């Protein structure tokens, strides 16, 4: 039997987070783990977003799942360019 993959539809908040993150990633070159983490948390604070909600959208964009390893580690593992490519908003 084939597994039917459900199309993920991001919420407005997830779209906002992903769009903002993608733009910020473009301005970072070879960031440290700490710098990347600060970048993500500044977006959450600035846009008043809940991590639990927006990270689900981020994991879907990056690895096609509802959850995953630490978001910062995942982005660093994929590499900035690859992460940007996968975040298509």
Tab-separated table of C-alpha atoms in Angstrom:
chain	number	residue	atom	x	y	z
A	1	UNK	CA	0.000	0.000	0.000
A	2	UNK	CA	1.301	3.438	-0.835
A	3	UNK	CA	1.640	6.066	1.845
A	4	UNK	CA	-0.281	9.166	0.843
A	5	UNK	CA	1.669	12.260	1.803
A	6	UNK	CA	-0.607	15.034	2.966
A	7	UNK	CA	0.188	18.408	1.458
A	8	UNK	CA	1.309	20.742	4.215
A	9	UNK	CA	-0.372	24.135	4.173
A	10	UNK	CA	1.435	26.657	6.370
A	11	UNK	CA	-0.521	29.048	8.578
A	12	UNK	CA	-0.146	32.804	8.100
A	13	UNK	CA	2.160	32.939	11.123
A	14	UNK	CA	4.301	30.132	9.727
A	15	UNK	CA	4.504	31.903	6.366
A	16	UNK	CA	5.470	35.146	8.085
A	17	UNK	CA	8.156	33.391	10.111
A	18	UNK	CA	9.560	31.502	7.112
A	19	UNK	CA	9.595	34.569	4.887
A	20	UNK	CA	11.345	36.634	7.565
A	21	UNK	CA	13.809	33.842	8.366
A	22	UNK	CA	14.660	33.329	4.697
A	23	UNK	CA	15.398	37.041	4.293
A	24	UNK	CA	17.549	37.084	7.437
A	25	UNK	CA	19.453	33.967	6.382
A	26	UNK	CA	20.371	35.755	3.163
A	27	UNK	CA	22.037	38.514	5.180
A	28	UNK	CA	24.074	36.079	7.293
A	29	UNK	CA	27.291	34.626	6.031
A	30	UNK	CA	28.676	31.636	7.852
A	31	UNK	CA	26.951	32.427	11.178
A	32	UNK	CA	27.892	30.787	14.450
A	33	UNK	CA	25.310	28.560	16.119
A	34	UNK	CA	24.691	31.316	18.661
A	35	UNK	CA	24.216	33.982	15.996
A	36	UNK	CA	21.733	31.815	14.123
A	37	UNK	CA	19.824	31.037	17.324
A	38	UNK	CA	19.665	34.749	18.196
A	39	UNK	CA	18.400	35.457	14.683
A	40	UNK	CA	15.548	32.944	15.048
A	41	UNK	CA	14.573	34.165	18.509
A	42	UNK	CA	14.658	37.809	17.461
A	43	UNK	CA	12.133	36.999	14.693
A	44	UNK	CA	9.860	35.228	17.205
A	45	UNK	CA	10.029	38.200	19.556
A	46	UNK	CA	9.747	40.875	16.871
A	47	UNK	CA	6.712	39.253	15.238
A	48	UNK	CA	5.244	37.949	18.523
A	49	UNK	CA	5.142	34.332	17.296
A	50	UNK	CA	4.946	31.082	19.254
A	51	UNK	CA	7.926	28.770	18.668
A	52	UNK	CA	5.803	25.599	18.768
A	53	UNK	CA	3.596	26.829	15.929
A	54	UNK	CA	6.242	28.270	13.628
A	55	UNK	CA	8.815	25.524	14.075
A	56	UNK	CA	6.310	23.016	12.701
A	57	UNK	CA	6.273	25.055	9.478
A	58	UNK	CA	10.058	25.273	9.491
A	59	UNK	CA	10.479	21.500	9.880
A	60	UNK	CA	8.008	20.900	7.076
A	61	UNK	CA	9.921	23.260	4.803
A	62	UNK	CA	13.297	21.734	5.658
A	63	UNK	CA	12.619	18.012	6.095
A	64	UNK	CA	8.932	17.422	5.355
A	65	UNK	CA	8.015	16.477	8.931
A	66	UNK	CA	6.104	18.040	11.831
A	67	UNK	CA	9.130	18.034	14.084
A	68	UNK	CA	12.822	17.345	13.982
A	69	UNK	CA	16.138	17.950	15.678
A	70	UNK	CA	17.076	21.352	17.057
A	71	UNK	CA	16.146	23.909	14.373
A	72	UNK	CA	19.487	25.736	14.562
A	73	UNK	CA	21.466	22.499	14.264
A	74	UNK	CA	19.285	21.402	11.375
A	75	UNK	CA	19.898	24.633	9.436
A	76	UNK	CA	23.632	24.411	10.089
A	77	UNK	CA	23.645	20.735	9.066
A	78	UNK	CA	21.848	21.455	5.794
A	79	UNK	CA	23.909	24.564	5.188
A	80	UNK	CA	22.519	28.083	4.808
A	81	UNK	CA	22.132	27.903	1.024
A	82	UNK	CA	20.267	24.591	1.124
A	83	UNK	CA	18.047	25.747	3.986
A	84	UNK	CA	17.144	28.917	2.032
A	85	UNK	CA	16.356	26.849	-1.037
A	86	UNK	CA	14.015	24.581	0.920
A	87	UNK	CA	12.195	27.516	2.516
A	88	UNK	CA	10.037	28.498	-0.411
A	89	UNK	CA	7.346	30.892	0.700
